[in-house]
PDB file of C-alpha atoms and ligand atoms in Angstrom:
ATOM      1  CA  UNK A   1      33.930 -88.637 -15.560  1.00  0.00           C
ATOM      2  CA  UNK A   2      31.589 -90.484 -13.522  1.00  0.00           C
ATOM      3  CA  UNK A   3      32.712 -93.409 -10.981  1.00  0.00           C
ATOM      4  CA  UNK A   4      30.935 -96.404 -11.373  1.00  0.00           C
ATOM      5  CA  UNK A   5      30.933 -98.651  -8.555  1.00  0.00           C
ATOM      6  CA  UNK A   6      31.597-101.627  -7.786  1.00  0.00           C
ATOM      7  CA  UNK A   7      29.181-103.975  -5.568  1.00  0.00           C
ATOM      8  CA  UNK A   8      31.360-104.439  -2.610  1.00  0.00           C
ATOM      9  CA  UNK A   9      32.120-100.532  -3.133  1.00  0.00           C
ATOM     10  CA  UNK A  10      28.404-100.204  -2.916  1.00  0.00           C
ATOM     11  CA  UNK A  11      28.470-102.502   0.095  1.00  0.00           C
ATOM     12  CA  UNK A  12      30.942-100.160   1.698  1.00  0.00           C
ATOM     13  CA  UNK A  13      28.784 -97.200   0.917  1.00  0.00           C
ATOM     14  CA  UNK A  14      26.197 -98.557   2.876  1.00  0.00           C
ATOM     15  CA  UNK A  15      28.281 -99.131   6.106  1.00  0.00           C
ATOM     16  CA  UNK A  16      28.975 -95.501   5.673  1.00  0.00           C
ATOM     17  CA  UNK A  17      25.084 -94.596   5.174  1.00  0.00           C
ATOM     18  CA  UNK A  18      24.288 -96.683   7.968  1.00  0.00           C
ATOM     19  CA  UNK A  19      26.256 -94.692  10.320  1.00  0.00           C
ATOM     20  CA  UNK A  20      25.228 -91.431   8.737  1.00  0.00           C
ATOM     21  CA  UNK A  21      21.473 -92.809   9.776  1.00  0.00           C
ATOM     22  CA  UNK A  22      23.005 -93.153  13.484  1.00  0.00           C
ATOM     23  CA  UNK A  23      24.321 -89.838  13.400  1.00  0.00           C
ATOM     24  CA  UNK A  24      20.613 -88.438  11.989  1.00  0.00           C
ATOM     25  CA  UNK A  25      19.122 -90.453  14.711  1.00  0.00           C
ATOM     26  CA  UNK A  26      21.674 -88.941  17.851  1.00  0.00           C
ATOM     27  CA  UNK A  27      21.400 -85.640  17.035  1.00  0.00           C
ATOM     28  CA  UNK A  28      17.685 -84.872  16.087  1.00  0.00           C
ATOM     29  CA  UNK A  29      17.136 -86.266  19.379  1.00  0.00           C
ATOM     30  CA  UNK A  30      19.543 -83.759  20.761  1.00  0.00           C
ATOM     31  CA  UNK A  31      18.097 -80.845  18.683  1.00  0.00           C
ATOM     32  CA  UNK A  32      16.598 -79.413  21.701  1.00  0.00           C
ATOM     33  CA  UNK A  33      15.632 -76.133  23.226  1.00  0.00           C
ATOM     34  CA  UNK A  34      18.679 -75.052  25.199  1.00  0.00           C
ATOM     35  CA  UNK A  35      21.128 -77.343  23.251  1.00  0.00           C
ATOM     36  CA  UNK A  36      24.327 -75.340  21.238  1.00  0.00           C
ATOM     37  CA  UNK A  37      24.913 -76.330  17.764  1.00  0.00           C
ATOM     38  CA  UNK A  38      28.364 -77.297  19.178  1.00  0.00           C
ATOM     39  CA  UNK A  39      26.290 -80.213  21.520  1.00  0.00           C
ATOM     40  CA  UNK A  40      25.168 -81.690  18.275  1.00  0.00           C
ATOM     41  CA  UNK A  41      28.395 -81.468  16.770  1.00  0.00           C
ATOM     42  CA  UNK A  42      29.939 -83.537  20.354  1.00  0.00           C
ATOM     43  CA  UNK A  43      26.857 -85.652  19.624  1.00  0.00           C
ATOM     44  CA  UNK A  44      27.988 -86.553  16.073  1.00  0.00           C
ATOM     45  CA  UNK A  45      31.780 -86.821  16.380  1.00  0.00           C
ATOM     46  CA  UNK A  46      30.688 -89.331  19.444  1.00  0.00           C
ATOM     47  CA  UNK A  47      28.682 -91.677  17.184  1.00  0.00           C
ATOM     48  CA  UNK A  48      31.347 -91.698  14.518  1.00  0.00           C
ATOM     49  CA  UNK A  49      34.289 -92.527  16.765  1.00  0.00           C
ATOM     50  CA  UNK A  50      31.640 -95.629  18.062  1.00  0.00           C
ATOM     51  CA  UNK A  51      31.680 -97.045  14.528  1.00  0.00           C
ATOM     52  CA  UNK A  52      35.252 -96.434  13.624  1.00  0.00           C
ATOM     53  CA  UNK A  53      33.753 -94.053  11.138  1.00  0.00           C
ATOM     54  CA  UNK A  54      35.842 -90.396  10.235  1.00  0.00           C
ATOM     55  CA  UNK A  55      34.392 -87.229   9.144  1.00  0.00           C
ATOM     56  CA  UNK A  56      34.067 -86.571   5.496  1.00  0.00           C
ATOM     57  CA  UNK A  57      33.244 -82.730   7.007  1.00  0.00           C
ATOM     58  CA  UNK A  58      35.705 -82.108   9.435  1.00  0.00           C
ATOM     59  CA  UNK A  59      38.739 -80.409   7.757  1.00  0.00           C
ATOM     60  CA  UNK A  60      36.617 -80.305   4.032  1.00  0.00           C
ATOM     61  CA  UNK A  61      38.395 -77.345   2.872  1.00  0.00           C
ATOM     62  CA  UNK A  62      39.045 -75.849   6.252  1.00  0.00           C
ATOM     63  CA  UNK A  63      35.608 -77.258   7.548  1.00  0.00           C
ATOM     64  CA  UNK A  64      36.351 -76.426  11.634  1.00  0.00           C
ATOM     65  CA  UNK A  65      33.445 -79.280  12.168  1.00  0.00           C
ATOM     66  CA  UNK A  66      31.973 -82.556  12.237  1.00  0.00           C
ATOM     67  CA  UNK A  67      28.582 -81.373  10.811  1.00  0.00           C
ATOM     68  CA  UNK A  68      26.960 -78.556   9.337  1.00  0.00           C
ATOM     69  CA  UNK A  69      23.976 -76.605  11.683  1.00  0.00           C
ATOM     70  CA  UNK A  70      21.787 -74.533   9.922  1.00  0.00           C
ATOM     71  CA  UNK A  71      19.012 -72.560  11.994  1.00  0.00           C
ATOM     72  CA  UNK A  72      16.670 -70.902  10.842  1.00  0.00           C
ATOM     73  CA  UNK A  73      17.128 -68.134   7.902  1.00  0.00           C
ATOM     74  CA  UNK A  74      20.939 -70.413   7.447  1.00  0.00           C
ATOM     75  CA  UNK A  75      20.235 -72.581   4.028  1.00  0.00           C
ATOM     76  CA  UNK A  76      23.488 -74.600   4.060  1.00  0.00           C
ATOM     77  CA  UNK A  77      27.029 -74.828   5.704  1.00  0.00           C
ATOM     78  CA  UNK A  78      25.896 -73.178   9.685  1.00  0.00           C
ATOM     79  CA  UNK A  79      29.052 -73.714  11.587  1.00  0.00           C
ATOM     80  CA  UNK A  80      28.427 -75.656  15.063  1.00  0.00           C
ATOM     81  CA  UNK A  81      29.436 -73.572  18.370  1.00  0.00           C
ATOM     82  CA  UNK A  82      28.941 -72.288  21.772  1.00  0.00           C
ATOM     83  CA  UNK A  83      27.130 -69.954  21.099  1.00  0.00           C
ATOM     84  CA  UNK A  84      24.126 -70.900  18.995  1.00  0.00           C
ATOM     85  CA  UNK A  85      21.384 -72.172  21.535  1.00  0.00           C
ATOM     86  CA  UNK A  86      18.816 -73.463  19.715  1.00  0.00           C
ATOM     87  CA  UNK A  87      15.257 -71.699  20.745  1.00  0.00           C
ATOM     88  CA  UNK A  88      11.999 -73.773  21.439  1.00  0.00           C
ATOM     89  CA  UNK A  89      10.066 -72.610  17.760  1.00  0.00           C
ATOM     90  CA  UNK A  90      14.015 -72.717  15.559  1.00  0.00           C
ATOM     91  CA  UNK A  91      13.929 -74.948  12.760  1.00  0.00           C
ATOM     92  CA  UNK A  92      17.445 -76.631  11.982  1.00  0.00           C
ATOM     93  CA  UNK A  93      19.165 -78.356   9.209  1.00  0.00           C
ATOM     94  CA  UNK A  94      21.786 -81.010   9.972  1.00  0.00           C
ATOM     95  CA  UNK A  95      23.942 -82.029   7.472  1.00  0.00           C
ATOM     96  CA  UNK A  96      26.131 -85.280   7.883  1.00  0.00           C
ATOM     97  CA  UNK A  97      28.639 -87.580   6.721  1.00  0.00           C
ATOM     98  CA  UNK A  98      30.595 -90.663   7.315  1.00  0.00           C
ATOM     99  CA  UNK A  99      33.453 -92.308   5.811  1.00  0.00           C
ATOM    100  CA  UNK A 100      34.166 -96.279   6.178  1.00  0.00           C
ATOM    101  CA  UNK A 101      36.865 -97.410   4.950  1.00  0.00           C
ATOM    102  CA  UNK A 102      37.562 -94.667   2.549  1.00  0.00           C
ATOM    103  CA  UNK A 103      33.378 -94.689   1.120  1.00  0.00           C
ATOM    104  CA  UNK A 104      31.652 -91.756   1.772  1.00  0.00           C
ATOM    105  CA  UNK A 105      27.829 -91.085   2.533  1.00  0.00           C
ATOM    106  CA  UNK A 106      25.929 -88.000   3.072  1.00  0.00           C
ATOM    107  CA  UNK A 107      22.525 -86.975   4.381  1.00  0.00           C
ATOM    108  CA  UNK A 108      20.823 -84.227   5.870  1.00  0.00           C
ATOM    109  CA  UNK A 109      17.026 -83.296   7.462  1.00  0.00           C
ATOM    110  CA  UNK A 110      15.200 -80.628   8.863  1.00  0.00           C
ATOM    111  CA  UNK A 111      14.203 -80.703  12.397  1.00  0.00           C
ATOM    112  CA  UNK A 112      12.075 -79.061  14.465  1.00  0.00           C
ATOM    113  CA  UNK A 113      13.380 -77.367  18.021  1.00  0.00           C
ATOM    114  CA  UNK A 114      10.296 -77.668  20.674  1.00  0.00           C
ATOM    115  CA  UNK A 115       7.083 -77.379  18.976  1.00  0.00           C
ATOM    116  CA  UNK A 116       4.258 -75.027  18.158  1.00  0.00           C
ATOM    117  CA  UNK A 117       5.671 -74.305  14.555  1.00  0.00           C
ATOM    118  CA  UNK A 118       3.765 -72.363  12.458  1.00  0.00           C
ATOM    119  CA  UNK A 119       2.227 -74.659   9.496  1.00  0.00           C
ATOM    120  CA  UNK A 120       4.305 -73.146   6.636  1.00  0.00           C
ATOM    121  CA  UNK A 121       7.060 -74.298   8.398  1.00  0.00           C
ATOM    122  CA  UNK A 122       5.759 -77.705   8.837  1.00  0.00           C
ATOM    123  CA  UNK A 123       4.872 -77.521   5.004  1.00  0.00           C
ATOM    124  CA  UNK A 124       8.340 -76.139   3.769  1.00  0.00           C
ATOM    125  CA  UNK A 125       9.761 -79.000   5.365  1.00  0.00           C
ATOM    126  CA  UNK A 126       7.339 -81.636   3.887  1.00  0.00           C
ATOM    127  CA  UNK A 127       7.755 -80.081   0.519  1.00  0.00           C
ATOM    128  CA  UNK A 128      11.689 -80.220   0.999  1.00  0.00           C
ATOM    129  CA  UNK A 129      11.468 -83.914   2.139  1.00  0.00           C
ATOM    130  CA  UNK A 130       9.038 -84.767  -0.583  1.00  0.00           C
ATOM    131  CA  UNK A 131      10.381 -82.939  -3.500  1.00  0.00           C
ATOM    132  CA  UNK A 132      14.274 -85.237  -2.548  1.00  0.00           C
ATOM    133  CA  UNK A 133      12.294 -88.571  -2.628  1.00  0.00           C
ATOM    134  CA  UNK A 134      10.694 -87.340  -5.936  1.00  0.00           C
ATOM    135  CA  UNK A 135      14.143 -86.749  -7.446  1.00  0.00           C
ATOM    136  CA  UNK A 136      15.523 -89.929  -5.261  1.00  0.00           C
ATOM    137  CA  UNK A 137      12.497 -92.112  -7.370  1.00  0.00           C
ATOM    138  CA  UNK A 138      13.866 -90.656 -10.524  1.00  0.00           C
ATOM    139  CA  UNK A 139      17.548 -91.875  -9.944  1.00  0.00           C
ATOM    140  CA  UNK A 140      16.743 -95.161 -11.979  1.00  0.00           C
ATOM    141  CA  UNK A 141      18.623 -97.331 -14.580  1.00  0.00           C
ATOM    142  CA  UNK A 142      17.808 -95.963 -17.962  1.00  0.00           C
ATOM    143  CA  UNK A 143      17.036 -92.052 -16.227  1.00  0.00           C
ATOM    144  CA  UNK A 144      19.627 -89.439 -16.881  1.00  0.00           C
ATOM    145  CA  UNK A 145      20.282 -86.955 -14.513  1.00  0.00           C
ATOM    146  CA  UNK A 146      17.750 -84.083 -16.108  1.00  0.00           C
ATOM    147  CA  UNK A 147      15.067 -86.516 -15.159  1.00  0.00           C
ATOM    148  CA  UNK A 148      16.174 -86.027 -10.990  1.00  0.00           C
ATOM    149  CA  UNK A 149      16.200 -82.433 -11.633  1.00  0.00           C
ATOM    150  CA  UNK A 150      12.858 -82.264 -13.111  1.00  0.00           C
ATOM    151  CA  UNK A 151      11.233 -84.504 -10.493  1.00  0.00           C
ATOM    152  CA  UNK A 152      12.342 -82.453  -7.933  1.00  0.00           C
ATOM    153  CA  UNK A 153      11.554 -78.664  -9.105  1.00  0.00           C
ATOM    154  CA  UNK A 154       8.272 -80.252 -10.556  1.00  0.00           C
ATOM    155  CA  UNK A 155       6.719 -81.313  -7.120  1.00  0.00           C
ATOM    156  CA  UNK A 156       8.277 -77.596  -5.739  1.00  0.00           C
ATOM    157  CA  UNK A 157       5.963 -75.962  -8.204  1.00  0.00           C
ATOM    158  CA  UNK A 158       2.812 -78.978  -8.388  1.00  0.00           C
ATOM    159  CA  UNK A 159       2.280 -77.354  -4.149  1.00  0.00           C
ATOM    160  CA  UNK A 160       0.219 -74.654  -3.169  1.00  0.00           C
ATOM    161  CA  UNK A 161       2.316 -71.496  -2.470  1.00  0.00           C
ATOM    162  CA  UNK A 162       3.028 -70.781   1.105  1.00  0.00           C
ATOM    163  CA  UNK A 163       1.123 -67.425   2.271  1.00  0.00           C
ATOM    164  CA  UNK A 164       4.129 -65.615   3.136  1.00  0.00           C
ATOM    165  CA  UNK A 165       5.324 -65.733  -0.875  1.00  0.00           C
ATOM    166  CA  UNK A 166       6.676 -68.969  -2.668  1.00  0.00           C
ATOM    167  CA  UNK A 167       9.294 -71.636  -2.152  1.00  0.00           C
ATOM    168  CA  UNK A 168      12.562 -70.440  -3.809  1.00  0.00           C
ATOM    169  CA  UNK A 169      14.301 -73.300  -5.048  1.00  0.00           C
ATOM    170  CA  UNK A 170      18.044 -72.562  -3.911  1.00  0.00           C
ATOM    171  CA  UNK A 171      20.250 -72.055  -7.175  1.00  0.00           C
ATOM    172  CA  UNK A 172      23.668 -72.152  -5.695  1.00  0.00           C
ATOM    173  CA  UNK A 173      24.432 -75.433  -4.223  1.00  0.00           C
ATOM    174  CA  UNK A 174      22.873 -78.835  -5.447  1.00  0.00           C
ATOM    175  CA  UNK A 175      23.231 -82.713  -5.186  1.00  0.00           C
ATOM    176  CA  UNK A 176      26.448 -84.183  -6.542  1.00  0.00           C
ATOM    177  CA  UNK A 177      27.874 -87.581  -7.240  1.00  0.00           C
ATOM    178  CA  UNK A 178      29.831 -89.350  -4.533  1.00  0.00           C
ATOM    179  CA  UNK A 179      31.884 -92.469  -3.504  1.00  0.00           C
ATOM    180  CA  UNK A 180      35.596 -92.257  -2.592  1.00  0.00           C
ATOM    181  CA  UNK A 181      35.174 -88.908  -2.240  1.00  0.00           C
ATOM    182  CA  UNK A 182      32.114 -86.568  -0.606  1.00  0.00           C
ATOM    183  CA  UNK A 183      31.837 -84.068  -3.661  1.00  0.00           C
ATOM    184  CA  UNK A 184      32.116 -85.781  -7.067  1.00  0.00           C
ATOM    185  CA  UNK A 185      30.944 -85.363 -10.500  1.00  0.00           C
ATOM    186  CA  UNK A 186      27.950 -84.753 -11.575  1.00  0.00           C
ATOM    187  CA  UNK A 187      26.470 -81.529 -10.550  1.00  0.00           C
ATOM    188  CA  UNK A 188      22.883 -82.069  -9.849  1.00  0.00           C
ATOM    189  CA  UNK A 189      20.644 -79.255 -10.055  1.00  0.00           C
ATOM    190  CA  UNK A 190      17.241 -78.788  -8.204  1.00  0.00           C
ATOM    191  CA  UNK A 191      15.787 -77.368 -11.252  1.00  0.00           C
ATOM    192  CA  UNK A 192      15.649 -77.441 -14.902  1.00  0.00           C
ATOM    193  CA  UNK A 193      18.077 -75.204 -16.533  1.00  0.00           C
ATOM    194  CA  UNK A 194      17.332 -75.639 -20.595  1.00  0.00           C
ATOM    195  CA  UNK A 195      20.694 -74.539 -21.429  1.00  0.00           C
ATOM    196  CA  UNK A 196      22.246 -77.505 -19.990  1.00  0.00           C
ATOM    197  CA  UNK A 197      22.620 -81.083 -21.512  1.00  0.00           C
ATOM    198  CA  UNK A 198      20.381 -83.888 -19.971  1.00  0.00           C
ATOM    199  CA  UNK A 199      23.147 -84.991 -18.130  1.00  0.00           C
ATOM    200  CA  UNK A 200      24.695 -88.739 -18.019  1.00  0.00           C
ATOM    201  CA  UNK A 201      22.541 -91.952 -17.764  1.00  0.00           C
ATOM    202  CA  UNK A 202      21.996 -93.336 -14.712  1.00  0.00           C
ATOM    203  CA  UNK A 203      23.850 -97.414 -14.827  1.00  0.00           C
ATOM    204  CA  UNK A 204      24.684 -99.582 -12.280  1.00  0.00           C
ATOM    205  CA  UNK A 205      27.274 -98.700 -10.041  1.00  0.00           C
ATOM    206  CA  UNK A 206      26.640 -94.899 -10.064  1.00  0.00           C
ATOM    207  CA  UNK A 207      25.694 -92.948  -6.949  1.00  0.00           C
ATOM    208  CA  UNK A 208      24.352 -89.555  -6.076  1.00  0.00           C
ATOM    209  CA  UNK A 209      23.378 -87.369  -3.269  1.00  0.00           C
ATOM    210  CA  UNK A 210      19.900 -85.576  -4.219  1.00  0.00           C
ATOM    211  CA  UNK A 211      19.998 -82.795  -1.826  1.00  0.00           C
ATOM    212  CA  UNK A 212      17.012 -79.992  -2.793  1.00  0.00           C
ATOM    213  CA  UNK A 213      17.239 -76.860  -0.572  1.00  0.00           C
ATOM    214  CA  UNK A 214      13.903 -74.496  -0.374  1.00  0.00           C
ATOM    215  CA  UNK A 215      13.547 -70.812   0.946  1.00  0.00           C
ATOM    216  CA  UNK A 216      10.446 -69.344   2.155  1.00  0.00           C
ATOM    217  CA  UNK A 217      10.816 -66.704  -0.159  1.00  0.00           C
ATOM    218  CA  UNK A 218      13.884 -65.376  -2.097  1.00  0.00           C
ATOM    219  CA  UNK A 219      16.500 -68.240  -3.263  1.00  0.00           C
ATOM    220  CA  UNK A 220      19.204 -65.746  -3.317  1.00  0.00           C
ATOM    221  CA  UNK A 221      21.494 -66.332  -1.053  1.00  0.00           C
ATOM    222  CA  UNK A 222      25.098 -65.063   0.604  1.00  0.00           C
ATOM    223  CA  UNK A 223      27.650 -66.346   2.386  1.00  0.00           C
ATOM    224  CA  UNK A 224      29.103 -64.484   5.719  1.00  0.00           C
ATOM    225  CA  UNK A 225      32.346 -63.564   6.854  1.00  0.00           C
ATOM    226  CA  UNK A 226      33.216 -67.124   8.201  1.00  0.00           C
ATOM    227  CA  UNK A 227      33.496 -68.381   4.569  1.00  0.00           C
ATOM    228  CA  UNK A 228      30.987 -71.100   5.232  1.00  0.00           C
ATOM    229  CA  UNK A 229      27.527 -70.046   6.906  1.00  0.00           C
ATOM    230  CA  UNK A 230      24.825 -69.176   3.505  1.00  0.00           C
ATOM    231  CA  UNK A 231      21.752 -67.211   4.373  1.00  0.00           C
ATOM    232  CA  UNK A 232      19.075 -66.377   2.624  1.00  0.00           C
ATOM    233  CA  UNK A 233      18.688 -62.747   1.206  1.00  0.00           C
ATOM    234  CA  UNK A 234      16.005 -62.108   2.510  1.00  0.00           C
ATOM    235  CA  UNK A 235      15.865 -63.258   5.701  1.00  0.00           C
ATOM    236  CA  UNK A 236      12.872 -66.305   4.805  1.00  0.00           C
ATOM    237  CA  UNK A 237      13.932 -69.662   6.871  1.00  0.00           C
ATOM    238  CA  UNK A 238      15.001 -72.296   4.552  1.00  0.00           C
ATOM    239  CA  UNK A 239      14.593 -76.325   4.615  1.00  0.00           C
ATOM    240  CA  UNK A 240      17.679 -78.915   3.641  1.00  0.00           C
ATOM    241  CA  UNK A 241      17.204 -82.781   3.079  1.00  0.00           C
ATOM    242  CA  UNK A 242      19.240 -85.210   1.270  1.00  0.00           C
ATOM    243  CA  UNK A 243      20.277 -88.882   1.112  1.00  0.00           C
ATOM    244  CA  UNK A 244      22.688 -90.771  -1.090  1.00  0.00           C
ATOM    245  CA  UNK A 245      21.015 -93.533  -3.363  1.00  0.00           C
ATOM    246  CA  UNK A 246      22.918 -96.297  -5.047  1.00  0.00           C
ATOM    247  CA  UNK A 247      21.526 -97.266  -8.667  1.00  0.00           C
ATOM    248  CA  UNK A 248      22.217-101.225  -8.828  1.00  0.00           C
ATOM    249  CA  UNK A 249      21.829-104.173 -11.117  1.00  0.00           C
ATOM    250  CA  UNK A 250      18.539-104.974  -9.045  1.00  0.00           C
ATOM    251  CA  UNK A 251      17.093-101.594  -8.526  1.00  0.00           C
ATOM    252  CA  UNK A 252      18.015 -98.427  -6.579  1.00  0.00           C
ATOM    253  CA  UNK A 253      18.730 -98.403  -2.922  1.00  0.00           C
ATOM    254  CA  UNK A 254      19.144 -95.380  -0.414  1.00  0.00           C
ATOM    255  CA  UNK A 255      22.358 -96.275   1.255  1.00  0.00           C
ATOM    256  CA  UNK A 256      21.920 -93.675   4.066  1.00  0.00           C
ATOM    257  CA  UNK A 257      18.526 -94.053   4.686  1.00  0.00           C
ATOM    258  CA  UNK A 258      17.479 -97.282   7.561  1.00  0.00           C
ATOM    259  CA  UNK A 259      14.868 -99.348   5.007  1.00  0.00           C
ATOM    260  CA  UNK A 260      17.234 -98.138   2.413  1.00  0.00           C
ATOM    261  CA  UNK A 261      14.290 -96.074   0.946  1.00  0.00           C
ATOM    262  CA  UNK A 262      11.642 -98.724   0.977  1.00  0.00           C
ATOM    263  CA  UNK A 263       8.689 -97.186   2.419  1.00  0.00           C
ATOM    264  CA  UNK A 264       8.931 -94.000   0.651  1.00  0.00           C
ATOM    265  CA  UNK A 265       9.982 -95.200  -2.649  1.00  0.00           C
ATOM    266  CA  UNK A 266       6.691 -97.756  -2.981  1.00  0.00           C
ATOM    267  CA  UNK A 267       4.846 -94.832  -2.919  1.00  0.00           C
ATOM    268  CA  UNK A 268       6.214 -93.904  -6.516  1.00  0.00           C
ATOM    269  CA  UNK A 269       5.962 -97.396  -7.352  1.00  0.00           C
ATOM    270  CA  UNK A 270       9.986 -97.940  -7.196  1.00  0.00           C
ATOM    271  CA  UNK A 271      10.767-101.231  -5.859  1.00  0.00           C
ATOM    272  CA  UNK A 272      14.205-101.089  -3.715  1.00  0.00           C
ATOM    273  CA  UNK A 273      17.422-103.722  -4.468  1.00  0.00           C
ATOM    274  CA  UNK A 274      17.886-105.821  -1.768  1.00  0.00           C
ATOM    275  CA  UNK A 275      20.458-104.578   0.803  1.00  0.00           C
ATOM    276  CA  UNK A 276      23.909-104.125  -0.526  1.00  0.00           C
ATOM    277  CA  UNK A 277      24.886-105.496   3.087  1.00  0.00           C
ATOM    278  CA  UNK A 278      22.705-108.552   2.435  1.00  0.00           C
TER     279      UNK A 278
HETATM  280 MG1   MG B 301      25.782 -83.397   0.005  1.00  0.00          MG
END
């Protein structure tokens, strides 16, 4: 069920990562006070069309755009337009994609609009970042896909609760496989749900998209009218991050992020494979 790749696949998977780390790079500079969610979206379709890249979002089951903005109390799937302005104190979530020559990658951060955040916020988005390159440093030959799950959820609950309540780990989306398509099998949970299997065995050639989501608060969430935009239940602001990582015959390798996950990854004591790109 799962599609093992190929190292020139791989190779391709990292042009496509590559310009999903442009697209990161464009539009959290453009995340902005004043700027519309549709001014990031211009932003990304721009650096796409420079590297002959298409969107892997942009018609995704009736996806009306290039990425997904989520501000604020929006978890996952925010809908750029006109009339979102993003406010100096907002926290957003961009979620992006590329396709090269028919390889997909995926990655999304948190960013903060203006400054003077308050420190939960800061620390919701550490956690969020932290607890993906805790399941990203489980993705490893030999590792099944439990082990990612457990990583993640078990740095959630190693932090100190936030004031306001706790971090609820989001239950309704997750990290999935990916390669010629954006969405692939396996499911991968943020969590640890005992009733499920430990999931296949990470071998060279397989890739995933570790994406944790975190709510200040509930992790109940709902989706509105337009089909797409999830919320939280309870109103708490929520934090997304993700990259795709590539398990190879010399180690893993984060396609979509720059260093390919170097820097971050030594600090679990994963060495990276050299770039797929060479
Ligand atoms: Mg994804």
């Amino acid at each position: 069920m799962v599609e093992i790749k190929t190292p020139e696949q791989i190779a391709k998977m990292r042009e496509a990562g590559l310009v999903v780390a442009a697209v990161h790079a464009a539009t959290r500079e453009a995340a902005v006070p004043g700027a519309t969610t549709k001014d990031l979206d211009d932003v990304a379709r721009k650096v796409l069309a420079e590297h002959g890249a298409k969107s892997n979002f942009l018609g995704y089951g009736g996806f009306p755009a290039t990425i997904c903005t989520s501000v604020n109390d929006v978890v996952v799937h925010g809908i750029p337009d006109t009339t979102t302005v993003l406010q100096d104190g907002d926290i957003i979530s961009i979620d992006a994609g590329a396709i090269v020559d028919g390889w997909h990658g995926d990655a999304a951060f948190t960013a903060f609009v203006g400054s003077g955040h308050a420190p939960e916020l800061v620390e919701l988005s550490r956690v969020t970042e932290e607890s993906m390159w805790a399941g990203l440093a489980a993705v490893r030959k030999g590792n099944r896909l439990v082990d990612v799950s457990k990583a993640i959820e078990g740095y959630i609950r190693r932090q100190p609760r936030p004031s306001s309540g706790k971090y609820g780990i989001v239950e309704d989306y997750g990290g999935h496989g990916i390669g010629s398509e954006m969405h692939m099998d396996p499911h991968l949970l943020n969590y640890v749900d005992r009733r499920r299997g430990r999931g296949p065995r990470f071998v060279p050639g397989f890739c995933l998209a570790v994406e944790p989501m975190i709510n200040l608060g509930t992790p109940k969430t709902h989706v509105l009218e337009d089909e797409w935009t999830v919320k939280t239940n309870d109103g708490g602001w929520s934090s997304h991050w993700e990259h795709t990582i590539a398990v190879t015959e010399e180690g893993p390798f984060v396609l979509t992020a720059v260093d390919g996950g170097r820097a971050k990854l030594a600090e679990y004591g994963v060495e990276i494979a050299p770039d797929p790109l060479g």
